Coordinates of N, CA and C in Angstrom, one line a residue:
M267 N -14.7 -11.5 25.7 CA -14.6 -10.5 24.7 C -13.1 -10.2 24.3
A268 N -12.9 -10.1 23.0 CA -11.5 -9.8 22.5 C -11.5 -8.5 21.8
E269 N -10.3 -7.8 22.0 CA -10.2 -6.5 21.3 C -9.1 -6.6 20.2
Y270 N -9.5 -6.1 19.0 CA -8.7 -6.3 17.8 C -8.4 -5.0 17.2
V271 N -7.2 -4.9 16.6 CA -6.8 -3.9 15.6 C -6.7 -4.7 14.3
V272 N -7.5 -4.2 13.3 CA -7.6 -4.9 12.0 C -6.7 -4.3 11.0
Y273 N -6.0 -5.1 10.2 CA -5.1 -4.7 9.2 C -5.5 -5.3 7.8
Y274 N -5.8 -4.4 6.8 CA -6.1 -4.8 5.5 C -5.0 -4.4 4.6
R275 N -4.8 -5.1 3.5 CA -3.8 -4.7 2.5 C -4.2 -5.1 1.1
V276 N -4.1 -4.2 0.1 CA -4.2 -4.5 -1.3 C -2.9 -3.9 -2.0
S277 N -2.6 -4.5 -3.1 CA -1.3 -4.2 -3.7 C -1.3 -2.9 -4.6
T278 N -2.5 -2.5 -5.1 CA -2.6 -1.4 -6.0 C -3.7 -0.5 -5.6
E279 N -3.6 0.8 -6.1 CA -4.6 1.8 -5.9 C -5.9 1.4 -6.6
R280 N -5.7 0.7 -7.7 CA -6.9 0.3 -8.5 C -7.7 -0.7 -7.7
Q281 N -7.1 -1.6 -7.0 CA -7.8 -2.6 -6.1 C -8.4 -1.9 -5.0
G282 N -7.7 -0.8 -4.4 CA -8.3 -0.1 -3.3 C -9.5 0.6 -3.7
R283 N -9.5 1.2 -4.9 CA -10.7 2.0 -5.3 C -11.9 1.1 -5.7
S284 N -11.6 0.0 -6.3 CA -12.7 -0.9 -6.8 C -13.2 -1.8 -5.7
G285 N -12.4 -2.0 -4.6 CA -12.8 -2.9 -3.6 C -12.5 -4.3 -3.8
L286 N -11.9 -4.6 -5.0 CA -11.5 -5.9 -5.3 C -10.4 -6.4 -4.3
G287 N -10.7 -7.5 -3.7 CA -9.8 -8.0 -2.7 C -10.1 -7.4 -1.3
L288 N -10.3 -6.1 -1.3 CA -10.6 -5.4 0.0 C -11.9 -5.8 0.6
E289 N -12.9 -5.9 -0.3 CA -14.3 -6.3 0.1 C -14.2 -7.7 0.6
A290 N -13.5 -8.6 0.0 CA -13.4 -10.0 0.4 C -12.7 -10.1 1.8
Q291 N -11.7 -9.3 2.0 CA -11.0 -9.3 3.3 C -12.0 -8.8 4.4
R292 N -12.7 -7.7 4.1 CA -13.7 -7.2 5.1 C -14.7 -8.3 5.4
A293 N -15.2 -9.0 4.4 CA -16.2 -10.1 4.6 C -15.6 -11.2 5.5
M294 N -14.3 -11.5 5.4 CA -13.7 -12.5 6.2 C -13.6 -12.1 7.7
V295 N -13.3 -10.8 7.9 CA -13.2 -10.2 9.2 C -14.6 -10.2 9.9
E296 N -15.6 -9.8 9.1 CA -17.0 -9.7 9.7 C -17.5 -11.1 10.1
Q297 N -17.1 -12.1 9.3 CA -17.5 -13.5 9.6 C -16.8 -14.0 10.8
F298 N -15.6 -13.6 11.0 CA -14.8 -14.1 12.1 C -15.2 -13.5 13.4
L299 N -15.5 -12.2 13.4 CA -15.8 -11.5 14.7 C -17.1 -12.0 15.3
T300 N -17.1 -12.1 16.6 CA -18.3 -12.4 17.4 C -19.0 -11.1 17.9
P301 N -20.2 -11.2 18.4 CA -20.9 -10.0 18.9 C -20.2 -9.3 20.0
T302 N -19.5 -10.1 20.8 CA -18.8 -9.5 22.0 C -17.4 -8.9 21.7
D303 N -16.9 -9.2 20.5 CA -15.6 -8.7 20.1 C -15.7 -7.2 19.8
Q304 N -14.5 -6.5 20.0 CA -14.5 -5.1 19.8 C -13.3 -4.8 18.9
V305 N -13.6 -4.0 17.8 CA -12.6 -3.5 16.9 C -12.2 -2.1 17.3
I306 N -10.9 -2.0 17.8 CA -10.4 -0.7 18.2 C -10.2 0.3 17.0
A307 N -9.6 -0.3 16.0 CA -9.3 0.5 14.8 C -9.0 -0.4 13.6
E308 N -9.1 0.2 12.4 CA -8.9 -0.5 11.2 C -7.8 0.3 10.4
F309 N -6.9 -0.4 9.8 CA -5.9 0.2 9.0 C -5.8 -0.5 7.6
T310 N -5.9 0.3 6.6 CA -5.9 -0.2 5.2 C -4.6 0.3 4.5
E311 N -3.9 -0.6 3.9 CA -2.6 -0.3 3.2 C -2.8 -0.6 1.7
I312 N -2.3 0.4 0.9 CA -2.1 0.1 -0.6 C -0.6 0.0 -0.8
Q313 N -0.1 -1.2 -0.8 CA 1.3 -1.3 -0.9 C 1.7 -2.8 -1.2
S314 N 2.8 -3.0 -1.8 CA 3.2 -4.4 -2.1 C 3.6 -5.1 -0.8
G315 N 3.2 -6.3 -0.7 CA 3.6 -7.1 0.5 C 5.0 -7.5 0.6
K316 N 5.8 -7.2 -0.5 CA 7.2 -7.4 -0.4 C 8.0 -6.4 0.5
R317 N 7.3 -5.3 0.7 CA 7.9 -4.2 1.5 C 7.5 -4.4 3.0
D318 N 8.5 -4.3 3.9 CA 8.1 -4.3 5.3 C 8.0 -3.0 5.9
D319 N 8.4 -1.9 5.2 CA 8.3 -0.5 5.7 C 7.0 0.1 5.4
R320 N 5.9 -0.6 5.7 CA 4.6 -0.1 5.4 C 4.0 0.7 6.5
A321 N 3.7 2.0 6.3 CA 3.4 2.9 7.3 C 2.1 2.5 8.1
E322 N 1.1 2.0 7.4 CA -0.2 1.7 8.1 C 0.0 0.4 8.9
L323 N 0.8 -0.5 8.4 CA 1.1 -1.7 9.1 C 1.8 -1.4 10.5
W324 N 2.7 -0.5 10.5 CA 3.4 -0.2 11.7 C 2.6 0.7 12.6
N325 N 1.7 1.4 12.0 CA 0.7 2.2 12.9 C -0.2 1.2 13.6
A326 N -0.6 0.1 12.9 CA -1.5 -0.9 13.5 C -0.7 -1.6 14.6
I327 N 0.5 -2.0 14.3 CA 1.3 -2.7 15.3 C 1.6 -1.9 16.6
N328 N 1.9 -0.6 16.4 CA 2.1 0.3 17.5 C 0.9 0.4 18.4
L329 N -0.3 0.5 17.7 CA -1.6 0.6 18.4 C -1.8 -0.7 19.2
V330 N -1.5 -1.8 18.6 CA -1.7 -3.1 19.3 C -0.8 -3.1 20.6
K331 N 0.4 -2.7 20.5 CA 1.3 -2.6 21.7 C 0.7 -1.7 22.7
K332 N 0.2 -0.5 22.3 CA -0.3 0.5 23.2 C -1.5 0.0 23.9
T333 N -2.4 -0.7 23.2 CA -3.7 -1.1 23.8 C -3.7 -2.5 24.3
R334 N -2.6 -3.2 24.1 CA -2.5 -4.6 24.5 C -3.7 -5.5 23.8
S335 N -4.0 -5.1 22.6 CA -5.0 -5.8 21.9 C -4.4 -6.9 21.0
K336 N -5.1 -7.4 20.1 CA -4.6 -8.4 19.1 C -4.7 -7.9 17.7
L337 N -3.7 -8.3 16.9 CA -3.7 -7.8 15.5 C -4.4 -8.9 14.7
L338 N -5.5 -8.4 14.0 CA -6.4 -9.3 13.3 C -6.2 -9.0 11.8
I339 N -5.8 -10.1 11.0 CA -5.6 -10.0 9.6 C -6.5 -11.1 8.9
P340 N -7.1 -10.7 7.7 CA -7.9 -11.7 7.0 C -7.1 -12.9 6.6
K341 N -6.0 -12.7 5.9 CA -5.1 -13.8 5.4 C -3.7 -13.5 5.8
L342 N -2.9 -14.5 6.0 CA -1.5 -14.3 6.4 C -0.7 -13.6 5.3
D343 N -1.0 -13.9 4.0 CA -0.2 -13.3 2.9 C -0.6 -11.8 2.8
R344 N -1.7 -11.3 3.4 CA -2.0 -9.9 3.4 C -1.0 -9.2 4.4
F345 N -0.5 -9.9 5.3 CA 0.5 -9.4 6.3 C 1.9 -9.5 5.8
S346 N 2.3 -10.7 5.5 CA 3.7 -10.8 4.9 C 3.8 -12.3 4.5
R347 N 4.8 -12.5 3.5 CA 5.1 -13.8 3.1 C 6.5 -14.2 3.6
E348 N 7.1 -13.4 4.4 CA 8.5 -13.7 4.8 C 8.5 -14.2 6.2
V349 N 9.1 -15.4 6.4 CA 9.1 -16.1 7.7 C 9.8 -15.2 8.7
S350 N 10.9 -14.6 8.3 CA 11.7 -13.8 9.3 C 10.9 -12.6 9.8
F351 N 10.1 -12.0 8.9 CA 9.4 -10.8 9.3 C 8.2 -11.2 10.3
I352 N 7.5 -12.3 9.9 CA 6.4 -12.7 10.8 C 6.9 -13.2 12.1
S353 N 8.0 -13.9 12.1 CA 8.6 -14.4 13.4 C 9.1 -13.2 14.3
G354 N 9.6 -12.2 13.6 CA 10.1 -11.0 14.4 C 9.0 -10.3 15.0
I355 N 7.8 -10.2 14.4 CA 6.6 -9.5 14.9 C 6.1 -10.3 16.1
I356 N 6.0 -11.6 15.9 CA 5.5 -12.5 17.0 C 6.4 -12.5 18.2
D357 N 7.8 -12.4 17.9 CA 8.8 -12.3 19.0 C 8.6 -11.1 19.8
Q358 N 8.0 -10.0 19.3 CA 7.8 -8.8 20.0 C 6.6 -8.8 21.0
G359 N 6.0 -10.0 21.0 CA 4.8 -10.1 21.9 C 3.5 -9.8 21.2
I360 N 3.5 -9.6 19.9 CA 2.3 -9.3 19.2 C 1.5 -10.5 19.0
E361 N 0.2 -10.5 19.5 CA -0.6 -11.7 19.2 C -1.3 -11.5 17.9
L362 N -0.9 -12.4 17.0 CA -1.4 -12.3 15.6 C -2.5 -13.3 15.4
V363 N -3.7 -12.8 14.9 CA -4.8 -13.7 14.7 C -5.2 -13.6 13.2
V364 N -5.3 -14.8 12.6 CA -5.6 -14.9 11.1 C -7.0 -15.4 11.0
C365 N -7.8 -14.7 10.2 CA -9.2 -15.1 10.1 C -9.4 -16.5 9.4
E366 N -8.6 -16.7 8.4 CA -8.8 -18.0 7.7 C -8.2 -19.2 8.5
H367 N -7.4 -18.9 9.5 CA -6.9 -20.0 10.4 C -7.1 -19.6 11.8
P368 N -8.3 -19.6 12.3 CA -8.6 -19.2 13.7 C -8.1 -20.2 14.7
N369 N -7.7 -19.7 15.9 CA -7.4 -20.6 17.0 C -6.2 -21.5 16.7
V370 N -5.2 -21.0 15.9 CA -4.0 -21.8 15.6 C -2.9 -21.4 16.5
S371 N -2.0 -22.2 16.7 CA -0.8 -22.0 17.6 C 0.2 -21.1 16.9
T372 N 1.1 -20.5 17.7 CA 2.2 -19.8 17.1 C 3.1 -20.6 16.2
F373 N 3.3 -21.9 16.6 CA 4.1 -22.8 15.8 C 3.4 -23.0 14.5
F374 N 2.1 -23.2 14.4 CA 1.4 -23.4 13.1 C 1.5 -22.1 12.3
L375 N 1.5 -20.9 12.9 CA 1.6 -19.7 12.1 C 3.0 -19.6 11.4
H376 N 4.0 -20.1 12.1 CA 5.3 -20.2 11.5 C 5.4 -21.1 10.3
L377 N 4.7 -22.2 10.4 CA 4.6 -23.2 9.3 C 3.9 -22.5 8.1
L378 N 2.8 -21.8 8.4 CA 2.0 -21.2 7.3 C 2.9 -20.1 6.6
A379 N 3.7 -19.4 7.4 CA 4.6 -18.4 6.9 C 5.6 -19.1 6.0
C380 N 6.1 -20.3 6.3 CA 7.1 -21.0 5.5 C 6.5 -21.4 4.2
F381 N 5.2 -21.8 4.2 CA 4.5 -22.2 3.0 C 4.3 -21.0 2.1
A382 N 3.9 -19.8 2.7 CA 3.7 -18.6 1.9 C 5.0 -18.1 1.3
E383 N 6.1 -18.2 2.0 CA 7.4 -17.8 1.4 C 7.8 -18.7 0.3
E384 N 7.6 -19.9 0.4 CA 7.9 -20.9 -0.6 C 7.1 -20.7 -1.9
E385 N 5.8 -20.4 -1.6 CA 4.9 -20.1 -2.7 C 5.3 -18.9 -3.5
R386 N 5.8 -17.8 -2.8 CA 6.2 -16.6 -3.5 C 7.5 -16.9 -4.3
R387 N 8.4 -17.8 -3.8 CA 9.6 -18.1 -4.5 C 9.3 -18.9 -5.8
Q388 N 8.3 -19.8 -5.7 CA 8.0 -20.6 -6.9 C 7.3 -19.7 -7.9
I389 N 6.5 -18.8 -7.5 CA 5.8 -17.9 -8.5 C 6.9 -17.1 -9.2
S390 N 7.9 -16.6 -8.4 CA 8.9 -15.8 -9.0 C 9.8 -16.6 -10.0
E391 N 10.0 -17.8 -9.7 CA 10.8 -18.7 -10.6 C 10.0 -19.0 -11.9
R392 N 8.7 -19.3 -11.7 CA 7.9 -19.5 -12.9 C 7.9 -18.3 -13.8
T393 N 7.8 -17.1 -13.2 CA 7.7 -15.9 -14.0 C 9.0 -15.7 -14.8
R394 N 10.2 -15.9 -14.1 CA 11.5 -15.7 -14.8 C 11.6 -16.7 -15.9
A395 N 11.2 -18.0 -15.6 CA 11.3 -19.0 -16.7 C 10.5 -18.7 -17.9
A396 N 9.3 -18.1 -17.7 CA 8.4 -17.8 -18.8 C 9.0 -16.6 -19.6
L397 N 9.6 -15.7 -18.9 CA 10.3 -14.5 -19.6 C 11.5 -15.0 -20.4
R398 N 12.3 -16.0 -19.9 CA 13.4 -16.5 -20.6 C 12.9 -17.2 -21.9
A399 N 11.9 -18.0 -21.7 CA 11.3 -18.8 -22.9 C 10.9 -17.8 -23.9
A400 N 10.2 -16.8 -23.5 CA 9.7 -15.8 -24.5 C 10.8 -15.1 -25.2
K401 N 11.9 -14.8 -24.5 CA 13.0 -14.1 -25.1 C 13.7 -15.0 -26.1
N402 N 13.8 -16.3 -25.7 CA 14.5 -17.3 -26.6 C 13.7 -17.5 -27.9
R403 N 12.3 -17.3 -27.8 CA 11.5 -17.4 -29.0 C 11.6 -16.1 -29.9
G404 N 12.4 -15.1 -29.4 CA 12.5 -13.9 -30.2 C 11.5 -12.8 -29.8
T405 N 10.8 -13.0 -28.8 CA 9.8 -12.0 -28.4 C 10.6 -10.8 -27.8
V406 N 10.2 -9.6 -28.3 CA 10.8 -8.4 -27.8 C 10.1 -8.0 -26.5
L407 N 10.8 -8.2 -25.4 CA 10.1 -7.9 -24.1 C 10.1 -6.5 -23.8
G408 N 9.0 -6.0 -23.2 CA 8.9 -4.7 -22.7 C 8.3 -3.7 -23.7
R409 N 8.0 -4.2 -25.0 CA 7.5 -3.3 -26.0 C 6.1 -2.8 -25.5
N410 N 5.2 -3.7 -25.1 CA 3.9 -3.3 -24.7 C 4.0 -2.4 -23.4
A411 N 4.9 -2.8 -22.5 CA 5.0 -2.1 -21.3 C 5.4 -0.6 -21.6
H412 N 6.4 -0.4 -22.6 CA 6.8 0.9 -22.9 C 5.7 1.7 -23.5
A413 N 4.9 1.1 -24.3 CA 3.7 1.8 -24.9 C 2.7 2.2 -23.9
L414 N 2.5 1.3 -22.9 CA 1.5 1.5 -21.9 C 2.0 2.6 -21.0
A415 N 3.3 2.6 -20.7 CA 3.9 3.7 -19.8 C 3.8 5.0 -20.5
T416 N 4.0 5.1 -21.8 CA 3.9 6.4 -22.5 C 2.5 6.9 -22.5
Q417 N 1.5 6.0 -22.6 CA 0.1 6.3 -22.6 C -0.3 6.9 -21.2
R418 N 0.2 6.2 -20.2 CA -0.2 6.6 -18.8 C 0.4 7.9 -18.5
Q419 N 1.7 8.2 -19.0 CA 2.3 9.4 -18.7 C 1.5 10.6 -19.4
A420 N 1.0 10.3 -20.6 CA 0.2 11.3 -21.3 C -1.1 11.6 -20.5
E421 N -1.7 10.5 -20.0 CA -2.9 10.7 -19.3 C -2.6 11.5 -18.0
K422 N -1.5 11.2 -17.4 CA -1.1 11.9 -16.1 C -0.9 13.4 -16.4
R423 N -0.3 13.7 -17.5 CA -0.1 15.1 -17.9 C -1.4 15.8 -18.1
D424 N -2.3 15.2 -18.8 CA -3.6 15.8 -19.1 C -4.3 16.0 -17.8
F425 N -4.2 15.0 -16.9 CA -4.9 15.2 -15.6 C -4.3 16.4 -14.8
F426 N -2.9 16.5 -14.9 CA -2.3 17.5 -14.1 C -2.7 18.9 -14.6
E427 N -3.0 19.1 -15.9 CA -3.4 20.3 -16.4 C -4.8 20.7 -15.8
S428 N -5.6 19.7 -15.5 CA -7.0 19.9 -15.0 C -6.9 20.3 -13.5
I429 N -5.8 20.0 -12.8 CA -5.7 20.4 -11.4 C -4.6 21.3 -11.1
R430 N -4.0 21.8 -12.2 CA -2.8 22.7 -12.0 C -3.0 23.8 -11.0
D431 N -4.1 24.6 -11.2 CA -4.3 25.7 -10.3 C -4.4 25.3 -8.9
D432 N -5.2 24.2 -8.6 CA -5.3 23.7 -7.2 C -4.0 23.3 -6.7
F433 N -3.2 22.6 -7.5 CA -2.0 22.0 -7.1 C -1.0 23.1 -6.8
E434 N -0.8 24.1 -7.6 CA 0.2 25.2 -7.4 C -0.3 26.0 -6.2
Q435 N -1.6 26.2 -6.1 CA -2.1 27.0 -4.9 C -1.7 26.3 -3.6
A436 N -1.9 25.0 -3.6 CA -1.6 24.2 -2.4 C -0.1 24.3 -2.0
L437 N 0.7 24.2 -3.1 CA 2.2 24.3 -2.8 C 2.5 25.7 -2.3
A438 N 2.0 26.7 -2.9 CA 2.3 28.1 -2.5 C 1.8 28.4 -1.1
E439 N 0.7 27.9 -0.7 CA 0.1 28.1 0.6 C 0.9 27.4 1.7
A440 N 1.2 26.1 1.4 CA 1.8 25.2 2.4 C 3.3 25.4 2.5
G441 N 4.0 25.6 1.4 CA 5.4 25.7 1.5 C 6.2 24.5 1.7
S442 N 5.5 23.3 1.6 CA 6.2 22.0 1.8 C 5.4 21.0 1.1
Y443 N 6.0 19.9 0.7 CA 5.3 18.8 0.0 C 4.3 18.2 0.9
S444 N 4.6 18.0 2.2 CA 3.7 17.3 3.1 C 2.5 18.3 3.4
G445 N 2.7 19.6 3.5 CA 1.7 20.5 3.7 C 0.7 20.6 2.5
A446 N 1.3 20.6 1.3 CA 0.5 20.6 0.1 C -0.3 19.3 0.0
A447 N 0.2 18.2 0.3 CA -0.5 16.9 0.3 C -1.7 17.0 1.2
R448 N -1.5 17.6 2.4 CA -2.6 17.7 3.4 C -3.7 18.6 2.8
L449 N -3.3 19.8 2.2 CA -4.3 20.7 1.7 C -5.1 20.1 0.6
L450 N -4.4 19.4 -0.3 CA -5.1 18.8 -1.5 C -6.1 17.7 -1.0
N451 N -5.7 16.9 0.0 CA -6.6 15.9 0.5 C -7.8 16.6 1.2
E452 N -7.6 17.6 2.0 CA -8.7 18.3 2.6 C -9.6 18.9 1.6
R453 N -9.1 19.4 0.5 CA -10.0 20.0 -0.5 C -10.6 19.1 -1.5
G454 N -10.4 17.8 -1.3 CA -11.0 16.8 -2.1 C -10.4 16.6 -3.5
V455 N -9.2 17.1 -3.7 CA -8.5 16.9 -4.9 C -7.7 15.6 -4.9
T456 N -8.0 14.7 -5.8 CA -7.4 13.4 -5.8 C -6.3 13.3 -6.8
T457 N -5.5 12.3 -6.7 CA -4.4 12.0 -7.7 C -5.0 11.5 -9.0
C458 N -4.2 11.3 -10.0 CA -4.7 10.8 -11.3 C -5.4 9.5 -11.1
K459 N -5.0 8.6 -10.2 CA -5.6 7.3 -9.9 C -6.7 7.4 -8.9
G460 N -7.1 8.6 -8.5 CA -8.1 8.7 -7.5 C -7.7 8.5 -6.1
G461 N -6.4 8.5 -5.8 CA -5.9 8.2 -4.5 C -5.6 9.4 -3.7
W462 N -5.1 9.2 -2.5 CA -4.7 10.2 -1.6 C -3.3 10.8 -2.0
W463 N -3.1 12.1 -1.6 CA -1.8 12.7 -1.8 C -0.9 12.4 -0.7
H464 N 0.4 12.1 -1.0 CA 1.4 12.0 0.0 C 2.6 12.9 -0.4
P465 N 3.5 13.3 0.5 CA 4.6 14.2 0.1 C 5.3 13.8 -1.1
Q466 N 5.6 12.5 -1.2 CA 6.4 12.0 -2.4 C 5.5 12.2 -3.7
T467 N 4.2 12.0 -3.6 CA 3.3 12.1 -4.7 C 3.3 13.6 -5.2
V468 N 3.3 14.5 -4.3 CA 3.3 15.9 -4.7 C 4.6 16.2 -5.4
K469 N 5.7 15.7 -4.8 CA 7.0 16.0 -5.4 C 7.1 15.4 -6.8
N470 N 6.5 14.2 -7.0 CA 6.5 13.6 -8.3 C 5.8 14.4 -9.3
Y471 N 4.6 15.0 -8.9 CA 3.8 15.8 -9.8 C 4.4 17.1 -10.2
T472 N 5.3 17.6 -9.4 CA 6.0 18.9 -9.7 C 6.8 18.8 -11.0
T473 N 7.2 17.6 -11.4 CA 8.0 17.5 -12.6 C 7.2 17.7 -13.8
L474 N 5.9 17.7 -13.7 CA 5.0 17.8 -14.9 C 4.8 19.2 -15.3
S475 N 5.2 20.2 -14.5 CA 5.0 21.6 -14.9 C 5.9 22.0 -16.0
D476 N 7.1 21.3 -16.1 CA 8.0 21.6 -17.2 C 8.5 23.1 -17.1
G477 N 8.3 23.8 -16.0 CA 8.7 25.1 -15.9 C 7.9 26.1 -16.7
R478 N 6.8 25.7 -17.3 CA 6.0 26.6 -18.1 C 5.2 27.6 -17.3
I479 N 4.7 27.2 -16.2 CA 4.0 28.1 -15.3 C 4.6 28.0 -13.9
P480 N 5.4 29.0 -13.5 CA 6.1 29.0 -12.2 C 5.1 29.0 -11.1
L481 N 5.5 28.5 -10.0 CA 4.7 28.6 -8.8 C 4.5 30.0 -8.4
R482 N 3.3 30.3 -7.9 CA 3.0 31.7 -7.7 C 3.7 32.5 -6.6
S483 N 4.2 31.8 -5.6 CA 4.8 32.5 -4.5 C 6.1 31.9 -3.9
L484 N 6.3 30.7 -4.2 CA 7.5 30.0 -3.5 C 8.2 29.2 -4.5
P485 N 9.5 29.5 -4.7 CA 10.4 28.7 -5.7 C 10.4 27.3 -5.3
L486 N 10.3 26.4 -6.3 CA 10.2 25.0 -6.0 C 11.4 24.5 -5.3
E487 N 12.6 25.0 -5.6 CA 13.8 24.5 -5.0 C 13.8 24.8 -3.5
H488 N 13.0 25.7 -3.0 CA 13.0 26.1 -1.6 C 11.9 25.3 -0.8
L489 N 11.2 24.4 -1.5 CA 10.1 23.7 -0.8 C 10.8 22.6 0.0
S490 N 10.2 22.4 1.2 CA 10.7 21.3 2.0 C 9.9 20.1 1.8
A491 N 10.6 18.9 2.0 CA 9.9 17.6 1.8 C 9.2 17.2 3.1
T492 N 9.3 17.9 4.1 CA 8.8 17.5 5.4 C 7.5 18.3 5.7

């Protein structure tokens, strides 16, 4: 019998809500596990794989250390594409198990990490080359992105008006961004994208009030971010 802490990652909140990618990862894990295996906990991250300061990832790693279990991931690129990061985790004594490459040696995991890092580099180079070619053809880059950003900002403002009372009440009651995030999550109020509230999310949304409706009991400048 083996004990595992499972780590899933998707890059966007839209993928997290729709299950795209996440469902495939769960299917890989279910296919990998045997009837005698035990899953201690599961951690799901909505974050870019380029960042190594992922809260859920480190929660999973710390639990692996505490329970002396194994860290199970569906695919290596869901963990990281950086050789140095993967090597650093393995060097800490973390036993990393990859569903798509079961029963492989640590040496082979390092090779897979090298391939993943090189793949990311090539994708980045192809993207830059395509953008340069488009610019040389006279294409105005960023025009569609600006229009889309404007549209999304308008949608976000409309959404904020629909939750303004709940939002301001949570801020007034909690007195901090983190406390307001906790209250909003407990009360089932989601963000514009249907995700969970975090302290930084609450802070970002406060800019939408434009000072038109002041917070009922606590000045915004006195709110703590902790």
